[in-house]
Tab-separated table of C-alpha atoms in Angstrom:
chain	number	residue	atom	x	y	z
S	1	MET	CA	4.514	-6.053	9.198
S	2	THR	CA	7.102	-7.014	12.284
S	3	ILE	CA	5.427	-10.972	12.092
S	4	SER	CA	6.085	-11.035	8.267
S	5	LYS	CA	9.201	-8.407	7.342
S	6	PRO	CA	11.894	-10.460	8.506
S	7	VAL	CA	10.604	-13.122	5.842
S	8	PHE	CA	8.881	-11.435	3.628
S	9	ASP	CA	12.706	-9.676	3.038
S	10	ARG	CA	14.239	-12.237	1.125
S	11	LEU	CA	11.512	-14.661	0.447
S	12	GLY	CA	9.466	-12.751	-1.799
S	13	PHE	CA	11.787	-11.385	-4.270
S	14	SER	CA	13.214	-14.473	-3.686
S	15	LEU	CA	10.231	-16.105	-5.456
S	16	TRP	CA	9.713	-13.934	-7.811
S	17	ILE	CA	13.290	-14.186	-9.298
S	18	GLY	CA	13.064	-18.309	-8.765
S	19	ALA	CA	9.725	-18.621	-10.714
S	20	PHE	CA	11.279	-15.725	-13.323
S	21	LEU	CA	14.379	-18.766	-12.924
S	22	VAL	CA	12.233	-21.796	-13.904
S	23	VAL	CA	10.382	-19.244	-16.729
S	24	LEU	CA	13.409	-19.643	-18.558
S	25	ALA	CA	14.093	-22.788	-18.152
S	26	MET	CA	10.696	-23.816	-19.487
S	27	VAL	CA	10.835	-21.755	-22.487
S	28	LEU	CA	14.696	-23.552	-23.461
S	29	TRP	CA	13.220	-26.844	-22.439
S	30	SER	CA	9.758	-26.023	-24.587
S	31	PRO	CA	9.668	-22.718	-26.382
S	32	ASP	CA	7.053	-23.135	-28.128
S	33	THR	CA	4.369	-24.307	-25.332
S	34	ARG	CA	2.084	-22.274	-23.895
S	35	THR	CA	2.931	-18.785	-25.255
S	36	VAL	CA	2.130	-16.305	-27.173
S	37	LEU	CA	5.403	-15.826	-29.410
S	38	LEU	CA	4.725	-18.490	-32.325
S	39	ALA	CA	1.998	-14.664	-33.283
S	40	TYR	CA	5.090	-11.985	-32.716
S	41	ARG	CA	6.790	-14.279	-34.605
S	42	ASP	CA	4.141	-15.176	-37.218
S	43	GLY	CA	4.076	-11.179	-37.324
S	44	SER	CA	7.052	-10.323	-37.979
S	45	GLU	CA	8.076	-13.001	-40.287
S	46	ARG	CA	5.034	-11.699	-42.462
S	47	LEU	CA	5.766	-8.126	-42.142
S	48	LEU	CA	9.974	-9.114	-43.663
S	49	ALA	CA	8.180	-10.924	-46.236
S	50	GLY	CA	5.606	-8.196	-47.146
S	51	ARG	CA	2.384	-11.024	-46.932
S	52	PRO	CA	-0.333	-9.449	-45.129
S	53	LEU	CA	-0.475	-8.959	-40.709
S	54	TYR	CA	-3.820	-9.457	-40.493
S	55	ASP	CA	-6.309	-11.867	-41.310
S	56	LEU	CA	-9.663	-9.585	-40.822
S	57	GLN	CA	-11.902	-12.795	-40.646
S	58	SER	CA	-10.282	-14.077	-37.020
S	59	GLU	CA	-9.959	-13.323	-34.055
S	60	MET	CA	-7.015	-14.754	-33.546
S	61	GLY	CA	-3.115	-15.041	-35.079
S	62	TYR	CA	-1.279	-11.336	-34.634
S	63	LEU	CA	-3.383	-8.232	-33.067
S	64	TYR	CA	-0.799	-5.894	-32.334
S	65	ALA	CA	0.215	-3.335	-34.298
S	66	PRO	CA	3.041	-3.150	-37.457
S	67	ALA	CA	5.343	-1.935	-35.051
S	68	PHE	CA	5.615	-4.573	-32.857
S	69	ALA	CA	6.207	-7.138	-35.639
S	70	ALA	CA	9.038	-4.394	-36.345
S	71	LEU	CA	10.277	-4.317	-32.342
S	72	TYR	CA	10.449	-8.281	-32.878
S	73	VAL	CA	12.573	-8.472	-35.649
S	74	PRO	CA	15.884	-9.058	-33.750
S	75	PHE	CA	14.303	-11.701	-31.509
S	76	LEU	CA	13.116	-13.332	-34.488
S	77	LYS	CA	16.277	-13.909	-36.011
S	78	LEU	CA	17.545	-15.153	-32.824
S	79	GLY	CA	15.749	-18.126	-33.006
S	80	PRO	CA	13.024	-19.763	-31.105
S	81	HIS	CA	15.060	-20.700	-28.474
S	82	LEU	CA	16.954	-18.024	-27.560
S	83	GLY	CA	14.956	-15.552	-29.370
S	84	GLY	CA	11.911	-16.380	-26.490
S	85	LEU	CA	14.884	-16.465	-23.496
S	86	VAL	CA	15.676	-12.746	-24.952
S	87	TRP	CA	11.792	-11.694	-24.707
S	88	HIS	CA	10.471	-12.809	-21.861
S	89	VAL	CA	14.648	-11.398	-20.000
S	90	LEU	CA	13.442	-8.311	-21.931
S	91	GLY	CA	9.806	-7.738	-20.270
S	92	PHE	CA	10.957	-9.176	-16.494
S	93	THR	CA	13.853	-6.638	-15.996
S	94	VAL	CA	11.541	-4.060	-17.147
S	95	LEU	CA	8.689	-4.486	-14.894
S	96	THR	CA	11.059	-5.347	-11.940
S	97	LEU	CA	12.958	-2.100	-12.278
S	98	ALA	CA	9.950	-0.088	-12.364
S	99	ALA	CA	8.959	-1.334	-9.521
S	100	MET	CA	11.874	-0.807	-7.873
S	101	ARG	CA	12.455	2.751	-8.928
S	102	GLN	CA	8.958	3.152	-7.554
S	103	VAL	CA	10.314	1.613	-4.199
S	104	ARG	CA	12.931	4.156	-4.093
S	105	LYS	CA	10.381	6.397	-5.161
S	106	LEU	CA	8.525	6.459	-1.800
S	107	GLY	CA	11.271	6.799	0.394
S	108	GLY	CA	11.062	5.847	4.261
S	109	GLN	CA	12.052	2.653	6.070
S	110	ASP	CA	11.678	-1.061	4.981
S	111	LEU	CA	12.085	-0.099	0.755
S	112	THR	CA	13.486	-4.052	1.092
S	113	TRP	CA	9.543	-5.140	2.721
S	114	LEU	CA	8.427	-2.825	0.500
S	115	LEU	CA	9.580	-4.540	-2.710
S	116	SER	CA	10.290	-7.891	-2.038
S	117	PHE	CA	6.521	-8.278	-0.099
S	118	GLY	CA	4.341	-6.227	-3.564
S	119	LEU	CA	6.393	-8.533	-5.883
S	120	PHE	CA	5.379	-11.803	-3.695
S	121	LEU	CA	1.618	-10.403	-3.431
S	122	ALA	CA	1.148	-9.994	-7.329
S	123	LEU	CA	3.419	-13.076	-8.814
S	124	PRO	CA	0.509	-15.632	-8.630
S	125	ILE	CA	-1.799	-13.079	-10.979
S	126	ALA	CA	1.473	-12.351	-12.525
S	127	LEU	CA	2.890	-15.267	-13.567
S	128	ALA	CA	1.045	-16.761	-16.548
S	129	ALA	CA	1.704	-13.510	-18.424
S	130	ILE	CA	5.396	-14.290	-17.593
S	131	ARG	CA	5.054	-17.390	-18.790
S	132	ASN	CA	3.589	-16.873	-21.404
S	133	GLY	CA	6.068	-14.115	-22.757
S	134	GLN	CA	3.128	-11.695	-23.184
S	135	SER	CA	3.522	-8.010	-24.557
S	136	THR	CA	2.049	-7.363	-21.185
S	137	ILE	CA	4.580	-7.519	-18.819
S	138	LEU	CA	6.969	-4.849	-21.231
S	139	LEU	CA	3.545	-2.739	-21.411
S	140	THR	CA	3.234	-2.390	-17.958
S	141	GLY	CA	6.831	-1.819	-16.610
S	142	ALA	CA	7.257	0.872	-20.070
S	143	CYS	CA	4.315	2.226	-18.826
S	144	TRP	CA	4.915	2.897	-14.871
S	145	LEU	CA	8.514	4.160	-16.353
S	146	LEU	CA	6.828	6.580	-18.244
S	147	THR	CA	4.567	7.575	-15.564
S	148	LEU	CA	7.407	8.351	-13.359
S	149	SER	CA	9.787	9.671	-15.664
S	150	ALA	CA	6.827	12.447	-16.720
S	151	LEU	CA	6.120	13.113	-13.144
S	152	GLU	CA	9.858	14.382	-12.603
S	153	GLY	CA	9.898	16.253	-16.436
S	154	ARG	CA	12.244	13.819	-17.690
S	155	ARG	CA	11.884	14.371	-21.309
S	156	ALA	CA	14.072	12.284	-23.083
S	157	GLU	CA	13.006	9.019	-20.526
S	158	THR	CA	9.647	10.167	-21.461
S	159	PHE	CA	9.840	9.884	-25.048
S	160	PHE	CA	11.826	6.330	-24.881
S	161	TRP	CA	9.340	4.521	-22.887
S	162	ALA	CA	6.261	6.447	-24.187
S	163	SER	CA	7.551	4.686	-27.843
S	164	LEU	CA	8.175	0.640	-26.403
S	165	ALA	CA	4.899	1.227	-24.333
S	166	ILE	CA	2.795	2.127	-27.575
S	167	ILE	CA	4.831	-0.547	-29.181
S	168	ALA	CA	4.234	-3.105	-26.744
S	169	LYS	CA	0.010	-2.123	-27.236
S	170	PRO	CA	-2.136	0.309	-28.565
S	171	THR	CA	-3.260	0.738	-25.194
S	172	ALA	CA	-1.010	2.339	-23.498
S	173	ILE	CA	-2.044	5.393	-25.429
S	174	ILE	CA	-4.824	5.703	-22.573
S	175	MET	CA	-1.523	5.979	-20.100
S	176	LEU	CA	0.076	8.504	-22.728
S	177	LEU	CA	-3.193	11.005	-22.394
S	178	LEU	CA	-3.502	10.671	-19.050
S	179	THR	CA	0.064	11.684	-18.835
S	180	GLY	CA	-0.217	14.452	-21.062
S	181	ALA	CA	-2.907	16.160	-18.740
S	182	LEU	CA	-0.949	15.626	-15.739
S	183	ARG	CA	2.165	17.481	-17.847
S	184	PRO	CA	1.115	19.515	-21.269
S	185	ARG	CA	4.605	20.795	-20.951
S	186	LEU	CA	5.607	16.448	-22.108
S	187	ILE	CA	2.634	16.376	-24.990
S	188	PRO	CA	5.191	16.951	-27.998
S	189	VAL	CA	7.604	14.392	-26.907
S	190	LEU	CA	4.336	12.147	-26.198
S	191	VAL	CA	3.286	13.201	-29.894
S	192	LEU	CA	7.163	12.776	-31.461
S	193	ALA	CA	6.864	9.398	-29.481
S	194	ALA	CA	3.698	8.656	-31.249
S	195	LEU	CA	4.976	9.381	-34.249
S	196	PHE	CA	7.862	7.585	-34.403
S	197	VAL	CA	6.039	4.419	-33.380
S	198	LEU	CA	4.141	4.630	-36.544
S	199	ALA	CA	7.373	5.403	-38.354
S	200	LEU	CA	8.793	3.112	-37.061
S	201	PRO	CA	8.015	-0.163	-39.468
S	202	TYR	CA	8.601	1.999	-42.741
S	203	ILE	CA	12.747	1.314	-42.028
S	204	PHE	CA	11.455	-2.462	-42.322
S	205	ALA	CA	8.838	-2.809	-45.667
S	206	PRO	CA	7.924	-0.760	-48.604
S	207	ALA	CA	5.585	2.825	-47.564
S	208	ALA	CA	2.550	0.935	-49.686
S	209	TYR	CA	2.708	-2.150	-48.114
S	210	LEU	CA	2.078	-0.294	-44.056
S	211	ASN	CA	-0.351	1.551	-45.538
S	212	ASP	CA	-2.237	-1.209	-45.802
S	213	GLN	CA	-1.834	-2.828	-43.086
S	214	TYR	CA	-2.759	0.187	-41.071
S	215	ARG	CA	-5.693	0.523	-42.592
S	216	ASP	CA	-6.479	-3.335	-41.867
S	217	PHE	CA	-5.248	-3.132	-38.427
S	218	ALA	CA	-7.693	-0.264	-37.818
S	219	HIS	CA	-10.399	-1.875	-39.394
S	220	MET	CA	-9.282	-5.385	-36.962
S	221	LEU	CA	-8.843	-2.517	-33.972
S	222	THR	CA	-13.015	-1.241	-34.663
S	223	SER	CA	-14.613	-4.647	-35.729
S	224	MET	CA	-13.535	-6.392	-32.482
S	225	SER	CA	-14.601	-3.545	-30.568
S	226	VAL	CA	-17.948	-3.735	-31.806
S	227	ASP	CA	-18.348	-7.045	-33.206
S	228	ASN	CA	-19.916	-9.912	-30.468
S	229	VAL	CA	-20.147	-12.481	-32.600
S	230	ASN	CA	-16.938	-14.146	-31.787
S	231	HIS	CA	-15.502	-16.988	-29.548
S	232	PHE	CA	-13.312	-14.350	-27.893
S	233	VAL	CA	-14.769	-14.074	-24.349
S	234	PRO	CA	-14.112	-10.512	-22.579
S	235	SER	CA	-13.081	-10.084	-18.890
S	236	ASP	CA	-13.675	-6.063	-18.288
S	237	PHE	CA	-16.369	-4.966	-16.343
S	238	THR	CA	-18.559	-6.275	-18.501
S	239	ALA	CA	-17.968	-10.028	-17.520
S	240	PRO	CA	-19.657	-10.253	-14.602
S	241	PHE	CA	-23.116	-9.285	-15.579
S	242	THR	CA	-22.597	-11.841	-18.662
S	243	SER	CA	-21.794	-14.403	-16.304
S	244	MET	CA	-25.069	-13.951	-14.549
S	245	GLY	CA	-26.797	-13.503	-18.510
S	246	LEU	CA	-27.047	-9.985	-18.468
S	247	THR	CA	-25.405	-8.083	-21.459
S	248	ILE	CA	-24.655	-4.864	-21.557
S	249	PRO	CA	-25.027	-3.362	-25.143
S	250	GLU	CA	-22.016	-1.821	-26.874
S	251	PHE	CA	-23.254	1.804	-26.503
S	252	GLY	CA	-24.054	1.192	-22.937
S	253	ALA	CA	-20.196	-0.262	-22.381
S	254	THR	CA	-19.135	2.557	-24.269
S	255	VAL	CA	-20.938	5.433	-22.437
S	256	ILE	CA	-19.710	3.459	-19.416
S	257	ARG	CA	-16.202	3.801	-20.253
S	258	VAL	CA	-16.072	6.931	-21.397
S	259	VAL	CA	-17.300	8.142	-17.894
S	260	ILE	CA	-14.944	6.298	-15.962
S	261	ALA	CA	-12.627	7.779	-17.944
S	262	LEU	CA	-13.414	11.376	-16.800
S	263	PHE	CA	-13.137	9.910	-13.605
S	264	THR	CA	-9.886	7.844	-13.912
S	265	LEU	CA	-8.777	11.910	-15.210
S	266	SER	CA	-9.744	13.604	-12.465
S	267	ALA	CA	-8.115	10.982	-9.966
S	268	VAL	CA	-4.898	11.800	-11.456
S	269	ILE	CA	-5.294	15.141	-11.367
S	270	TRP	CA	-6.029	15.190	-7.737
S	271	PHE	CA	-3.307	12.775	-6.397
S	272	ASP	CA	-1.025	14.705	-9.047
S	273	ARG	CA	-1.737	17.880	-7.231
S	274	ARG	CA	-1.807	16.420	-3.562
S	275	LEU	CA	0.044	13.791	-2.436
S	276	GLU	CA	3.656	13.122	-2.757
S	277	GLN	CA	5.492	12.312	-5.555
S	278	GLY	CA	6.495	8.919	-5.040
S	279	THR	CA	2.966	8.280	-3.805
S	280	GLY	CA	1.467	10.411	-5.962
S	281	GLY	CA	3.677	8.291	-8.709
S	282	LEU	CA	1.750	4.867	-7.599
S	283	ALA	CA	-1.805	6.284	-7.094
S	284	ILE	CA	-1.695	7.265	-10.502
S	285	PHE	CA	-0.180	4.209	-12.254
S	286	LEU	CA	-2.702	2.102	-10.317
S	287	THR	CA	-5.821	4.145	-11.588
S	288	ALA	CA	-4.306	4.043	-14.643
S	289	ALA	CA	-3.822	0.502	-15.126
S	290	PHE	CA	-6.985	-0.339	-14.022
S	291	TYR	CA	-8.787	1.573	-16.396
S	292	MET	CA	-6.400	0.120	-18.758
S	293	CYS	CA	-7.404	-3.820	-17.353
S	294	VAL	CA	-11.332	-3.652	-16.086
S	295	PHE	CA	-12.425	-0.918	-18.908
S	296	ASN	CA	-10.872	-2.511	-21.395
S	297	PRO	CA	-13.180	-4.197	-24.334
S	298	ARG	CA	-10.291	-6.588	-25.254
S	299	VAL	CA	-8.924	-7.657	-21.415
S	300	GLU	CA	-8.507	-11.042	-20.966
S	301	PRO	CA	-7.332	-12.694	-17.730
S	302	ASN	CA	-3.442	-12.478	-18.020
S	303	THR	CA	-4.105	-9.143	-18.981
S	304	TYR	CA	-4.264	-8.555	-15.350
S	305	ALA	CA	-0.761	-8.905	-14.676
S	306	MET	CA	-0.772	-4.805	-15.607
S	307	VAL	CA	-2.692	-3.867	-12.035
S	308	ALA	CA	-1.492	-6.795	-9.792
S	309	VAL	CA	2.392	-5.164	-9.452
S	310	PRO	CA	1.428	-1.918	-8.770
S	311	ALA	CA	-1.435	-3.497	-6.133
S	312	GLY	CA	0.436	-5.397	-4.247
S	313	VAL	CA	3.225	-2.343	-3.850
S	314	ALA	CA	0.481	-0.472	-2.851
S	315	ILE	CA	-0.315	-2.894	-0.370
S	316	ALA	CA	2.779	-3.599	0.566
S	317	LEU	CA	3.137	0.740	1.493
S	318	LEU	CA	-0.264	-0.025	3.115
S	319	TRP	CA	0.766	-2.927	5.512
S	320	ARG	CA	4.380	-0.089	6.370
S	321	GLU	CA	1.957	3.193	6.879
S	322	LYS	CA	-1.009	1.675	9.423
S	323	ARG	CA	1.258	-1.713	10.997
S	324	GLY	CA	-1.629	-3.876	9.425
S	325	GLY	CA	-5.218	-4.517	10.102
S	326	ALA	CA	-8.106	-5.858	8.652
S	327	LEU	CA	-8.425	-4.233	5.194
S	328	ALA	CA	-4.067	-4.703	4.683
S	329	TRP	CA	-4.981	-8.015	5.636
S	330	VAL	CA	-8.535	-8.717	3.507
S	331	LEU	CA	-6.276	-6.961	0.282
S	332	SER	CA	-3.353	-9.350	0.811
S	333	THR	CA	-5.050	-12.348	1.223
S	334	LEU	CA	-7.867	-11.423	-2.170
S	335	LEU	CA	-4.788	-10.152	-4.537
S	336	PHE	CA	-3.098	-12.970	-3.833
S	337	LEU	CA	-5.703	-15.449	-4.165
S	338	SER	CA	-6.834	-14.616	-7.041
S	339	GLY	CA	-3.892	-15.626	-9.015
S	340	PHE	CA	-5.106	-19.207	-8.723
S	341	THR	CA	-8.651	-18.938	-9.852
S	342	ALA	CA	-7.369	-21.244	-13.268
S	343	VAL	CA	-4.936	-23.783	-11.528
S	344	GLU	CA	-8.144	-26.696	-11.421
S	345	PRO	CA	-10.220	-27.521	-14.476
S	346	HIS	CA	-13.590	-26.836	-11.824
S	347	LEU	CA	-12.048	-23.725	-10.262
S	348	GLN	CA	-11.509	-22.338	-13.598
S	349	ASN	CA	-15.174	-22.223	-14.769
S	350	PHE	CA	-16.124	-21.430	-11.851
S	351	PHE	CA	-14.739	-18.321	-11.782
S	352	TYR	CA	-14.329	-17.550	-15.193
S	353	PRO	CA	-14.076	-14.812	-16.960
S	354	TRP	CA	-16.062	-12.707	-13.700
S	355	SER	CA	-13.334	-13.109	-11.102
S	356	ARG	CA	-10.622	-11.104	-11.474
S	357	PRO	CA	-12.220	-7.978	-12.474
S	358	VAL	CA	-14.815	-8.615	-9.594
S	359	ALA	CA	-11.266	-9.126	-7.321
S	360	VAL	CA	-9.330	-6.338	-8.681
S	361	THR	CA	-12.063	-4.056	-8.269
S	362	PHE	CA	-12.858	-4.163	-4.881
S	363	ILE	CA	-8.594	-3.976	-4.455
S	364	THR	CA	-8.068	-1.453	-6.314
S	365	CYS	CA	-10.862	1.118	-5.277
S	366	SER	CA	-10.243	0.344	-1.403
S	367	LEU	CA	-6.576	1.267	-2.211
S	368	LEU	CA	-7.601	4.354	-4.495
S	369	LEU	CA	-9.841	5.869	-1.100
S	370	TRP	CA	-7.155	4.908	0.746
S	371	PHE	CA	-4.919	7.036	-1.538
S	372	TRP	CA	-7.855	9.927	-1.307
S	373	ALA	CA	-8.051	9.791	2.312
S	374	ARG	CA	-3.864	10.868	3.504
S	375	PRO	CA	-4.089	14.521	2.635
S	376	SER	CA	-7.080	14.737	5.387
S	377	GLU	CA	-5.352	12.752	7.863
S	378	LYS	CA	-1.963	14.582	7.416
S	379	VAL	CA	-4.219	18.259	7.385
S	380	ALA	CA	-5.952	16.144	10.511
S	381	ASN	CA	-2.666	15.522	12.249
S	382	ALA	CA	-0.715	18.420	11.873
S	383	ARG	CA	-3.684	20.065	13.198
S	384	SER	CA	-3.578	18.154	16.091
S	385	VAL	CA	0.013	18.821	16.335
S	386	ALA	CA	-0.078	22.783	16.258
S	387	HIS	CA	-2.967	22.120	19.091
S	388	GLY	CA	-0.661	19.746	21.075
């Protein structure tokens, strides 16, 4: 770490901000190029006009909850240039603030280096989602801040970040369930946030219309999770098997997701009880983000931006604690290079869609095992000091 610290104290965070400024310039120059904002604008326009949000015969178009269409209305009113610019700034700011708050919670020395190096490692994977304006960026920051606020027992903050996370993507319900299990006293706050999100669209449209949209939305989610006869290629844990010509039956995949969900719940409870609050918050969110990516049946490669940033911070923490080492080098290199699998068509054809879930699984499991071993190391060190 002593070799890279003087560089990454400045370079890592500068690249993170500089890359985002380039993205903003691209948004202003061509707001409709390589972006999902067209679907967001279409959803808001349909909501305001009272037209159906969803085409149940298509897997493309607007695929988000009615509340997201309501959230995007102000950005729609600002126009494609300014609205797209503000939307990108919102997601990027929330994610960056979440990483900064997490690093402050970790404490100790070299906090600037931790943040800078962690963001540098995550940038190649996260940049595509940032460029496209995907709600995954907002979801990641909101879920991360939700985790930290809930662990500190901050009710108002928990309500706000839980509401924003659910609006960004319904998969945030996984984070709410884990948070409720960790802090049962916050369950009423989380339920209130979910009810608030459900009620939000009724400000913009008639009740009968929205009731129909919620019904179609539920039908769409159900059909997408079980219907494999479509053009969408998932990048979840089934992708490596699919690439080898082995198809996991839907029932079997569901059983695996449920079993891993139980392991995820057990892991976050253990981290909450055995680790310091700062380190525990990072381990808990990394575990949740891993599940929300690798075991989400509708995940795509850009979705892995959600796990890339906490993994980058965790790897930076590993560097600080272990002063480098083979594991830190391997994980750093793998996370950084995983973001370049689509830079060239031949690489894209070879690595898509199996590489991200494999790389992220190895990185995350290695980090979680390291977190798991930390309390044991503390006990061993305490005993050695006592007998010294």
